[in-house]
Amino acid sequence: MRDFLYYSFLLLLGFAWYRFGQKQLRKAPFDENGAPTQGLVGPVGFLMSVGVGGAIVFFILRALARGEVPCVGKGCAGQVYTLAAHASAYWANVLFLVWLALALGYALYVTLKIWFR
């Protein structure tokens, strides 16, 4: 039941993130004061998101290649889940990393779309 709630929450949060990005894209290029519409992240946040997103993609690829992923969380710091011994925890952590990479990628996409219209 806990896994069902976890994955449902991830899907719900992803849907809300998608709707927020679509709402930002539907805004007019300029507001009522003539200032351009701001993206989800600014220039520094964009560069940081690219760096963090690249690191997350690297961790995902490393986890898939080696069959082990370090725990993503406070309660299990330093613990490594392997595909052979802890398949459920392994895939839960890999899914969370993929979700983070997709969320950051979508934020970058929306920001670039706003900047170049």
mmCIF file of N, CA, C and O in Angstrom, residues 3-101:
data_model
loop_
_atom_site.group_PDB
_atom_site.id
_atom_site.type_symbol
_atom_site.label_atom_id
_atom_site.label_comp_id
_atom_site.label_asym_id
_atom_site.label_seq_id
_atom_site.Cartn_x
_atom_site.Cartn_y
_atom_site.Cartn_z
ATOM 1 N N ASP A 3 3.837 1.579 -1.318
ATOM 2 C CA ASP A 3 4.389 1.767 -2.663
ATOM 3 C C ASP A 3 3.355 2.379 -3.596
ATOM 4 O O ASP A 3 3.671 3.249 -4.418
ATOM 5 N N PHE A 4 2.123 1.927 -3.495
ATOM 6 C CA PHE A 4 1.045 2.481 -4.317
ATOM 7 C C PHE A 4 0.882 3.978 -4.052
ATOM 8 O O PHE A 4 0.749 4.773 -4.997
ATOM 9 N N LEU A 5 0.885 4.384 -2.786
ATOM 10 C CA LEU A 5 0.769 5.802 -2.450
ATOM 11 C C LEU A 5 1.968 6.592 -2.964
ATOM 12 O O LEU A 5 1.818 7.714 -3.459
ATOM 13 N N TYR A 6 3.155 6.012 -2.844
ATOM 14 C CA TYR A 6 4.372 6.678 -3.309
ATOM 15 C C TYR A 6 4.311 6.941 -4.808
ATOM 16 O O TYR A 6 4.538 8.062 -5.266
ATOM 17 N N TYR A 7 3.989 5.916 -5.586
ATOM 18 C CA TYR A 7 3.943 6.076 -7.035
ATOM 19 C C TYR A 7 2.769 6.946 -7.465
ATOM 20 O O TYR A 7 2.885 7.711 -8.430
ATOM 21 N N SER A 8 1.656 6.879 -6.771
ATOM 22 C CA SER A 8 0.520 7.751 -7.071
ATOM 23 C C SER A 8 0.888 9.204 -6.814
ATOM 24 O O SER A 8 0.538 10.095 -7.591
ATOM 25 N N PHE A 9 1.596 9.442 -5.715
ATOM 26 C CA PHE A 9 2.026 10.809 -5.410
ATOM 27 C C PHE A 9 2.996 11.322 -6.467
ATOM 28 O O PHE A 9 2.908 12.481 -6.879
ATOM 29 N N LEU A 10 3.906 10.480 -6.933
ATOM 30 C CA LEU A 10 4.831 10.899 -7.989
ATOM 31 C C LEU A 10 4.078 11.249 -9.265
ATOM 32 O O LEU A 10 4.391 12.241 -9.926
ATOM 33 N N LEU A 11 3.095 10.440 -9.637
ATOM 34 C CA LEU A 11 2.303 10.738 -10.827
ATOM 35 C C LEU A 11 1.502 12.022 -10.660
ATOM 36 O O LEU A 11 1.425 12.845 -11.575
ATOM 37 N N LEU A 12 0.907 12.215 -9.487
ATOM 38 C CA LEU A 12 0.126 13.421 -9.228
ATOM 39 C C LEU A 12 1.013 14.659 -9.251
ATOM 40 O O LEU A 12 0.656 15.686 -9.835
ATOM 41 N N LEU A 13 2.165 14.566 -8.648
ATOM 42 C CA LEU A 13 3.096 15.690 -8.642
ATOM 43 C C LEU A 13 3.608 15.983 -10.050
ATOM 44 O O LEU A 13 3.748 17.151 -10.442
ATOM 45 N N GLY A 14 3.874 14.951 -10.829
ATOM 46 C CA GLY A 14 4.302 15.141 -12.215
ATOM 47 C C GLY A 14 3.223 15.805 -13.050
ATOM 48 O O GLY A 14 3.504 16.682 -13.875
ATOM 49 N N PHE A 15 1.973 15.397 -12.848
ATOM 50 C CA PHE A 15 0.862 16.018 -13.571
ATOM 51 C C PHE A 15 0.717 17.485 -13.190
ATOM 52 O O PHE A 15 0.508 18.337 -14.059
ATOM 53 N N ALA A 16 0.854 17.802 -11.903
ATOM 54 C CA ALA A 16 0.762 19.196 -11.456
ATOM 55 C C ALA A 16 1.907 20.027 -12.034
ATOM 56 O O ALA A 16 1.711 21.180 -12.436
ATOM 57 N N TRP A 17 3.097 19.448 -12.106
ATOM 58 C CA TRP A 17 4.264 20.144 -12.671
ATOM 59 C C TRP A 17 4.028 20.416 -14.153
ATOM 60 O O TRP A 17 4.345 21.491 -14.660
ATOM 61 N N TYR A 18 3.468 19.443 -14.868
ATOM 62 C CA TYR A 18 3.157 19.607 -16.283
ATOM 63 C C TYR A 18 2.123 20.708 -16.490
ATOM 64 O O TYR A 18 2.276 21.558 -17.367
ATOM 65 N N ARG A 19 1.056 20.694 -15.679
ATOM 66 C CA ARG A 19 0.014 21.717 -15.811
ATOM 67 C C ARG A 19 0.563 23.114 -15.510
ATOM 68 O O ARG A 19 0.193 24.079 -16.179
ATOM 69 N N PHE A 20 1.446 23.217 -14.515
ATOM 70 C CA PHE A 20 2.044 24.506 -14.194
ATOM 71 C C PHE A 20 2.882 25.017 -15.369
ATOM 72 O O PHE A 20 2.824 26.196 -15.727
ATOM 73 N N GLY A 21 3.655 24.141 -15.983
ATOM 74 C CA GLY A 21 4.450 24.539 -17.140
ATOM 75 C C GLY A 21 3.585 24.959 -18.314
ATOM 76 O O GLY A 21 3.883 25.939 -19.007
ATOM 77 N N GLN A 22 2.489 24.238 -18.555
ATOM 78 C CA GLN A 22 1.585 24.614 -19.639
ATOM 79 C C GLN A 22 0.914 25.959 -19.360
ATOM 80 O O GLN A 22 0.702 26.758 -20.278
ATOM 81 N N LYS A 23 0.625 26.223 -18.087
ATOM 82 C CA LYS A 23 0.036 27.519 -17.723
ATOM 83 C C LYS A 23 1.033 28.642 -17.992
ATOM 84 O O LYS A 23 0.655 29.705 -18.479
ATOM 85 N N GLN A 24 2.301 28.388 -17.712
ATOM 86 C CA GLN A 24 3.331 29.397 -17.984
ATOM 87 C C GLN A 24 3.480 29.627 -19.486
ATOM 88 O O GLN A 24 3.695 30.748 -19.926
ATOM 89 N N LEU A 25 3.389 28.559 -20.270
ATOM 90 C CA LEU A 25 3.534 28.699 -21.717
ATOM 91 C C LEU A 25 2.351 29.427 -22.348
ATOM 92 O O LEU A 25 2.501 30.058 -23.402
ATOM 93 N N ARG A 26 1.171 29.349 -21.744
ATOM 94 C CA ARG A 26 -0.010 30.027 -22.285
ATOM 95 C C ARG A 26 -0.040 31.516 -21.967
ATOM 96 O O ARG A 26 -0.849 32.240 -22.540
ATOM 97 N N LYS A 27 0.819 31.966 -21.065
ATOM 98 C CA LYS A 27 0.836 33.389 -20.735
ATOM 99 C C LYS A 27 1.307 34.197 -21.941
ATOM 100 O O LYS A 27 2.031 33.705 -22.799
ATOM 101 N N ALA A 28 0.898 35.449 -21.964
ATOM 102 C CA ALA A 28 1.331 36.342 -23.037
ATOM 103 C C ALA A 28 2.830 36.607 -22.914
ATOM 104 O O ALA A 28 3.384 36.542 -21.817
ATOM 105 N N PRO A 29 3.495 36.900 -24.031
ATOM 106 C CA PRO A 29 4.944 37.164 -23.962
ATOM 107 C C PRO A 29 5.307 38.342 -23.052
ATOM 108 O O PRO A 29 6.381 38.370 -22.475
ATOM 109 N N PHE A 30 4.403 39.309 -22.935
ATOM 110 C CA PHE A 30 4.654 40.473 -22.075
ATOM 111 C C PHE A 30 3.470 40.667 -21.153
ATOM 112 O O PHE A 30 2.319 40.468 -21.545
ATOM 113 N N ASP A 31 3.739 41.096 -19.906
ATOM 114 C CA ASP A 31 2.639 41.348 -18.978
ATOM 115 C C ASP A 31 2.070 42.738 -19.216
ATOM 116 O O ASP A 31 2.454 43.437 -20.149
ATOM 117 N N GLU A 32 1.148 43.171 -18.351
ATOM 118 C CA GLU A 32 0.476 44.457 -18.549
ATOM 119 C C GLU A 32 1.410 45.653 -18.387
ATOM 120 O O GLU A 32 1.123 46.738 -18.867
ATOM 121 N N ASN A 33 2.551 45.481 -17.732
ATOM 122 C CA ASN A 33 3.514 46.574 -17.566
ATOM 123 C C ASN A 33 4.554 46.600 -18.672
ATOM 124 O O ASN A 33 5.440 47.456 -18.669
ATOM 125 N N GLY A 34 4.501 45.654 -19.597
ATOM 126 C CA GLY A 34 5.460 45.613 -20.698
ATOM 127 C C GLY A 34 6.706 44.805 -20.395
ATOM 128 O O GLY A 34 7.601 44.719 -21.227
ATOM 129 N N ALA A 35 6.783 44.215 -19.215
ATOM 130 C CA ALA A 35 7.948 43.389 -18.866
ATOM 131 C C ALA A 35 7.766 41.999 -19.472
ATOM 132 O O ALA A 35 6.658 41.472 -19.512
ATOM 133 N N PRO A 36 8.855 41.396 -19.943
ATOM 134 C CA PRO A 36 8.720 40.056 -20.520
ATOM 135 C C PRO A 36 8.342 39.028 -19.453
ATOM 136 O O PRO A 36 8.701 39.156 -18.286
ATOM 137 N N THR A 37 7.608 38.011 -19.883
ATOM 138 C CA THR A 37 7.210 36.931 -18.982
ATOM 139 C C THR A 37 8.445 36.151 -18.561
ATOM 140 O O THR A 37 9.297 35.829 -19.384
ATOM 141 N N GLN A 38 8.554 35.859 -17.282
ATOM 142 C CA GLN A 38 9.702 35.135 -16.762
ATOM 143 C C GLN A 38 9.505 33.637 -16.922
ATOM 144 O O GLN A 38 8.403 33.130 -16.818
ATOM 145 N N GLY A 39 10.592 32.920 -17.143
ATOM 146 C CA GLY A 39 10.545 31.467 -17.232
ATOM 147 C C GLY A 39 10.488 30.848 -15.847
ATOM 148 O O GLY A 39 10.407 31.542 -14.823
ATOM 149 N N LEU A 40 10.543 29.521 -15.794
ATOM 150 C CA LEU A 40 10.502 28.841 -14.502
ATOM 151 C C LEU A 40 11.771 29.083 -13.704
ATOM 152 O O LEU A 40 11.749 29.121 -12.484
ATOM 153 N N VAL A 41 12.896 29.199 -14.381
ATOM 154 C CA VAL A 41 14.171 29.480 -13.723
ATOM 155 C C VAL A 41 14.850 30.622 -14.455
ATOM 156 O O VAL A 41 14.625 30.845 -15.639
ATOM 157 N N GLY A 42 15.702 31.363 -13.744
ATOM 158 C CA GLY A 42 16.460 32.429 -14.361
ATOM 159 C C GLY A 42 17.732 31.881 -14.989
ATOM 160 O O GLY A 42 17.950 30.664 -15.048
ATOM 161 N N PRO A 43 18.613 32.759 -15.448
ATOM 162 C CA PRO A 43 19.839 32.289 -16.111
ATOM 163 C C PRO A 43 20.752 31.467 -15.198
ATOM 164 O O PRO A 43 21.266 30.427 -15.612
ATOM 165 N N VAL A 44 20.928 31.893 -13.964
ATOM 166 C CA VAL A 44 21.783 31.136 -13.040
ATOM 167 C C VAL A 44 21.100 29.827 -12.659
ATOM 168 O O VAL A 44 21.732 28.763 -12.629
ATOM 169 N N GLY A 45 19.815 29.881 -12.390
ATOM 170 C CA GLY A 45 19.061 28.670 -12.086
ATOM 171 C C GLY A 45 19.038 27.712 -13.257
ATOM 172 O O GLY A 45 19.053 26.486 -13.081
ATOM 173 N N PHE A 46 19.033 28.261 -14.476
ATOM 174 C CA PHE A 46 19.071 27.419 -15.666
ATOM 175 C C PHE A 46 20.384 26.641 -15.727
ATOM 176 O O PHE A 46 20.387 25.428 -15.958
ATOM 177 N N LEU A 47 21.490 27.340 -15.508
ATOM 178 C CA LEU A 47 22.799 26.670 -15.538
ATOM 179 C C LEU A 47 22.927 25.640 -14.413
ATOM 180 O O LEU A 47 23.467 24.547 -14.613
ATOM 181 N N MET A 48 22.418 25.980 -13.238
ATOM 182 C CA MET A 48 22.456 25.015 -12.133
ATOM 183 C C MET A 48 21.580 23.807 -12.439
ATOM 184 O O MET A 48 21.969 22.673 -12.148
ATOM 185 N N SER A 49 20.434 24.031 -13.047
ATOM 186 C CA SER A 49 19.542 22.920 -13.403
ATOM 187 C C SER A 49 20.180 22.023 -14.457
ATOM 188 O O SER A 49 20.018 20.803 -14.418
ATOM 189 N N VAL A 50 20.886 22.617 -15.398
ATOM 190 C CA VAL A 50 21.600 21.815 -16.400
ATOM 191 C C VAL A 50 22.658 20.959 -15.723
ATOM 192 O O VAL A 50 22.798 19.769 -16.020
ATOM 193 N N GLY A 51 23.411 21.537 -14.794
ATOM 194 C CA GLY A 51 24.441 20.778 -14.081
ATOM 195 C C GLY A 51 23.865 19.665 -13.229
ATOM 196 O O GLY A 51 24.339 18.517 -13.269
ATOM 197 N N VAL A 52 22.842 19.978 -12.468
ATOM 198 C CA VAL A 52 22.215 18.968 -11.606
ATOM 199 C C VAL A 52 21.538 17.894 -12.457
ATOM 200 O O VAL A 52 21.643 16.708 -12.171
ATOM 201 N N GLY A 53 20.877 18.307 -13.526
ATOM 202 C CA GLY A 53 20.225 17.344 -14.416
ATOM 203 C C GLY A 53 21.233 16.422 -15.088
ATOM 204 O O GLY A 53 21.000 15.218 -15.218
ATOM 205 N N GLY A 54 22.364 16.979 -15.490
ATOM 206 C CA GLY A 54 23.422 16.143 -16.075
ATOM 207 C C GLY A 54 23.968 15.140 -15.073
ATOM 208 O O GLY A 54 24.228 13.982 -15.418
ATOM 209 N N ALA A 55 24.146 15.580 -13.835
ATOM 210 C CA ALA A 55 24.626 14.663 -12.797
ATOM 211 C C ALA A 55 23.603 13.562 -12.523
ATOM 212 O O ALA A 55 23.971 12.393 -12.359
ATOM 213 N N ILE A 56 22.336 13.911 -12.502
ATOM 214 C CA ILE A 56 21.289 12.911 -12.264
ATOM 215 C C ILE A 56 21.247 11.895 -13.404
ATOM 216 O O ILE A 56 21.124 10.693 -13.161
ATOM 217 N N VAL A 57 21.368 12.371 -14.643
ATOM 218 C CA VAL A 57 21.390 11.447 -15.783
ATOM 219 C C VAL A 57 22.606 10.530 -15.690
ATOM 220 O O VAL A 57 22.518 9.330 -15.973
ATOM 221 N N PHE A 58 23.748 11.074 -15.274
ATOM 222 C CA PHE A 58 24.941 10.246 -15.083
ATOM 223 C C PHE A 58 24.688 9.170 -14.018
ATOM 224 O O PHE A 58 25.046 8.005 -14.201
ATOM 225 N N PHE A 59 24.054 9.546 -12.895
ATOM 226 C CA PHE A 59 23.754 8.577 -11.839
ATOM 227 C C PHE A 59 22.785 7.504 -12.324
ATOM 228 O O PHE A 59 22.902 6.337 -11.947
ATOM 229 N N ILE A 60 21.824 7.893 -13.156
ATOM 230 C CA ILE A 60 20.880 6.910 -13.703
ATOM 231 C C ILE A 60 21.611 5.915 -14.596
ATOM 232 O O ILE A 60 21.429 4.700 -14.475
ATOM 233 N N LEU A 61 22.433 6.434 -15.503
ATOM 234 C CA LEU A 61 23.162 5.546 -16.409
ATOM 235 C C LEU A 61 24.126 4.647 -15.644
ATOM 236 O O LEU A 61 24.280 3.462 -15.972
ATOM 237 N N ARG A 62 24.773 5.199 -14.628
ATOM 238 C CA ARG A 62 25.669 4.385 -13.811
ATOM 239 C C ARG A 62 24.903 3.311 -13.059
ATOM 240 O O ARG A 62 25.353 2.166 -12.958
ATOM 241 N N ALA A 63 23.727 3.650 -12.551
ATOM 242 C CA ALA A 63 22.913 2.665 -11.826
ATOM 243 C C ALA A 63 22.461 1.550 -12.759
ATOM 244 O O ALA A 63 22.457 0.378 -12.371
ATOM 245 N N LEU A 64 22.091 1.891 -13.978
ATOM 246 C CA LEU A 64 21.647 0.877 -14.921
ATOM 247 C C LEU A 64 22.810 0.005 -15.397
ATOM 248 O O LEU A 64 22.644 -1.190 -15.616
ATOM 249 N N ALA A 65 23.980 0.594 -15.542
ATOM 250 C CA ALA A 65 25.137 -0.175 -16.018
ATOM 251 C C ALA A 65 25.708 -1.083 -14.931
ATOM 252 O O ALA A 65 26.078 -2.226 -15.207
ATOM 253 N N ARG A 66 25.772 -0.591 -13.706
ATOM 254 C CA ARG A 66 26.381 -1.361 -12.623
ATOM 255 C C ARG A 66 25.387 -2.222 -11.856
ATOM 256 O O ARG A 66 25.788 -3.145 -11.143
ATOM 257 N N GLY A 67 24.104 -1.910 -11.955
ATOM 258 C CA GLY A 67 23.104 -2.675 -11.219
ATOM 259 C C GLY A 67 23.040 -2.324 -9.750
ATOM 260 O O GLY A 67 22.539 -3.106 -8.947
ATOM 261 N N GLU A 68 23.512 -1.139 -9.396
ATOM 262 C CA GLU A 68 23.431 -0.685 -8.009
ATOM 263 C C GLU A 68 23.219 0.818 -7.997
ATOM 264 O O GLU A 68 23.700 1.538 -8.869
ATOM 265 N N VAL A 69 22.486 1.271 -7.016
ATOM 266 C CA VAL A 69 22.181 2.689 -6.890
ATOM 267 C C VAL A 69 22.292 3.066 -5.414
ATOM 268 O O VAL A 69 21.805 2.342 -4.545
ATOM 269 N N PRO A 70 22.946 4.201 -5.112
ATOM 270 C CA PRO A 70 22.956 4.645 -3.718
ATOM 271 C C PRO A 70 21.577 5.163 -3.323
ATOM 272 O O PRO A 70 20.821 5.651 -4.156
ATOM 273 N N CYS A 71 21.261 5.038 -2.067
ATOM 274 C CA CYS A 71 19.956 5.469 -1.575
ATOM 275 C C CYS A 71 19.807 6.974 -1.733
ATOM 276 O O CYS A 71 20.732 7.727 -1.474
ATOM 277 N N VAL A 72 18.645 7.397 -2.161
ATOM 278 C CA VAL A 72 18.347 8.807 -2.340
ATOM 279 C C VAL A 72 17.436 9.216 -1.194
ATOM 280 O O VAL A 72 16.223 9.072 -1.263
ATOM 281 N N GLY A 73 18.008 9.705 -0.115
ATOM 282 C CA GLY A 73 17.199 10.114 1.023
ATOM 283 C C GLY A 73 18.035 10.251 2.272
ATOM 284 O O GLY A 73 19.196 9.854 2.321
ATOM 285 N N LYS A 74 17.429 10.829 3.320
ATOM 286 C CA LYS A 74 18.144 11.053 4.575
ATOM 287 C C LYS A 74 18.211 9.795 5.427
ATOM 288 O O LYS A 74 19.210 9.529 6.066
ATOM 289 N N GLY A 75 17.151 9.047 5.459
ATOM 290 C CA GLY A 75 17.049 7.917 6.373
ATOM 291 C C GLY A 75 17.974 6.765 6.054
ATOM 292 O O GLY A 75 18.217 5.914 6.907
ATOM 293 N N CYS A 76 18.509 6.709 4.852
ATOM 294 C CA CYS A 76 19.330 5.569 4.460
ATOM 295 C C CYS A 76 20.636 6.035 3.821
ATOM 296 O O CYS A 76 21.112 5.425 2.872
ATOM 297 N N ALA A 77 21.189 7.109 4.306
ATOM 298 C CA ALA A 77 22.404 7.671 3.727
ATOM 299 C C ALA A 77 23.548 6.664 3.786
ATOM 300 O O ALA A 77 23.762 6.000 4.793
ATOM 301 N N GLY A 78 24.238 6.536 2.671
ATOM 302 C CA GLY A 78 25.372 5.628 2.606
ATOM 303 C C GLY A 78 25.007 4.208 2.224
ATOM 304 O O GLY A 78 25.876 3.374 2.001
ATOM 305 N N GLN A 79 23.739 3.888 2.130
ATOM 306 C CA GLN A 79 23.314 2.542 1.783
ATOM 307 C C GLN A 79 23.249 2.407 0.264
ATOM 308 O O GLN A 79 22.841 3.316 -0.441
ATOM 309 N N VAL A 80 23.655 1.257 -0.243
ATOM 310 C CA VAL A 80 23.631 0.989 -1.677
ATOM 311 C C VAL A 80 22.677 -0.161 -1.939
ATOM 312 O O VAL A 80 22.764 -1.212 -1.315
ATOM 313 N N TYR A 81 21.736 0.058 -2.856
ATOM 314 C CA TYR A 81 20.787 -0.984 -3.240
ATOM 315 C C TYR A 81 21.259 -1.628 -4.531
ATOM 316 O O TYR A 81 21.554 -0.938 -5.500
ATOM 317 N N THR A 82 21.322 -2.945 -4.536
ATOM 318 C CA THR A 82 21.693 -3.662 -5.744
ATOM 319 C C THR A 82 20.452 -4.287 -6.355
ATOM 320 O O THR A 82 19.481 -4.581 -5.661
ATOM 321 N N LEU A 83 20.523 -4.510 -7.656
ATOM 322 C CA LEU A 83 19.393 -5.096 -8.354
ATOM 323 C C LEU A 83 19.154 -6.537 -7.917
ATOM 324 O O LEU A 83 18.018 -6.974 -7.798
ATOM 325 N N ALA A 84 20.230 -7.240 -7.609
ATOM 326 C CA ALA A 84 20.092 -8.648 -7.238
ATOM 327 C C ALA A 84 19.518 -8.819 -5.832
ATOM 328 O O ALA A 84 18.670 -9.682 -5.608
ATOM 329 N N ALA A 85 19.950 -7.992 -4.887
ATOM 330 C CA ALA A 85 19.543 -8.185 -3.495
ATOM 331 C C ALA A 85 18.286 -7.397 -3.107
ATOM 332 O O ALA A 85 17.457 -7.884 -2.350
ATOM 333 N N HIS A 86 18.154 -6.175 -3.610
ATOM 334 C CA HIS A 86 17.044 -5.293 -3.222
ATOM 335 C C HIS A 86 16.383 -4.730 -4.477
ATOM 336 O O HIS A 86 16.453 -3.532 -4.745
ATOM 337 N N ALA A 87 15.730 -5.561 -5.239
ATOM 338 C CA ALA A 87 15.172 -5.134 -6.527
ATOM 339 C C ALA A 87 14.128 -4.028 -6.360
ATOM 340 O O ALA A 87 14.122 -3.061 -7.123
ATOM 341 N N SER A 88 13.252 -4.138 -5.380
ATOM 342 C CA SER A 88 12.199 -3.147 -5.197
ATOM 343 C C SER A 88 12.779 -1.776 -4.841
ATOM 344 O O SER A 88 12.395 -0.766 -5.424
ATOM 345 N N ALA A 89 13.685 -1.742 -3.890
ATOM 346 C CA ALA A 89 14.303 -0.472 -3.496
ATOM 347 C C ALA A 89 15.171 0.089 -4.619
ATOM 348 O O ALA A 89 15.237 1.309 -4.820
ATOM 349 N N TYR A 90 15.826 -0.795 -5.360
ATOM 350 C CA TYR A 90 16.656 -0.362 -6.494
ATOM 351 C C TYR A 90 15.796 0.369 -7.518
ATOM 352 O O TYR A 90 16.107 1.486 -7.918
ATOM 353 N N TRP A 91 14.688 -0.257 -7.947
ATOM 354 C CA TRP A 91 13.855 0.359 -8.972
ATOM 355 C C TRP A 91 13.136 1.593 -8.443
ATOM 356 O O TRP A 91 12.878 2.536 -9.209
ATOM 357 N N ALA A 92 12.811 1.629 -7.160
ATOM 358 C CA ALA A 92 12.181 2.825 -6.586
ATOM 359 C C ALA A 92 13.141 4.010 -6.642
ATOM 360 O O ALA A 92 12.741 5.125 -7.005
ATOM 361 N N ASN A 93 14.411 3.786 -6.319
ATOM 362 C CA ASN A 93 15.389 4.870 -6.378
ATOM 363 C C ASN A 93 15.693 5.274 -7.809
ATOM 364 O O ASN A 93 15.836 6.464 -8.113
ATOM 365 N N VAL A 94 15.780 4.313 -8.715
ATOM 366 C CA VAL A 94 16.016 4.643 -10.127
ATOM 367 C C VAL A 94 14.833 5.422 -10.683
ATOM 368 O O VAL A 94 15.009 6.413 -11.402
ATOM 369 N N LEU A 95 13.612 5.007 -10.351
ATOM 370 C CA LEU A 95 12.427 5.730 -10.819
ATOM 371 C C LEU A 95 12.418 7.158 -10.287
ATOM 372 O O LEU A 95 12.085 8.096 -11.019
ATOM 373 N N PHE A 96 12.792 7.328 -9.028
ATOM 374 C CA PHE A 96 12.828 8.679 -8.474
ATOM 375 C C PHE A 96 13.863 9.536 -9.188
ATOM 376 O O PHE A 96 13.611 10.712 -9.485
ATOM 377 N N LEU A 97 15.024 8.979 -9.498
ATOM 378 C CA LEU A 97 16.035 9.729 -10.239
ATOM 379 C C LEU A 97 15.540 10.076 -11.638
ATOM 380 O O LEU A 97 15.773 11.187 -12.125
ATOM 381 N N VAL A 98 14.862 9.153 -12.290
ATOM 382 C CA VAL A 98 14.304 9.430 -13.618
ATOM 383 C C VAL A 98 13.251 10.522 -13.523
ATOM 384 O O VAL A 98 13.205 11.431 -14.366
ATOM 385 N N TRP A 99 12.414 10.454 -12.474
ATOM 386 C CA TRP A 99 11.397 11.480 -12.295
ATOM 387 C C TRP A 99 12.045 12.849 -12.103
ATOM 388 O O TRP A 99 11.593 13.841 -12.683
ATOM 389 N N LEU A 100 13.101 12.924 -11.300
ATOM 390 C CA LEU A 100 13.800 14.199 -11.099
ATOM 391 C C LEU A 100 14.391 14.715 -12.407
ATOM 392 O O LEU A 100 14.317 15.914 -12.707
ATOM 393 N N ALA A 101 14.999 13.829 -13.193
ATOM 394 C CA ALA A 101 15.594 14.238 -14.469
ATOM 395 C C ALA A 101 14.509 14.760 -15.419
ATOM 396 O O ALA A 101 14.710 15.781 -16.098
#
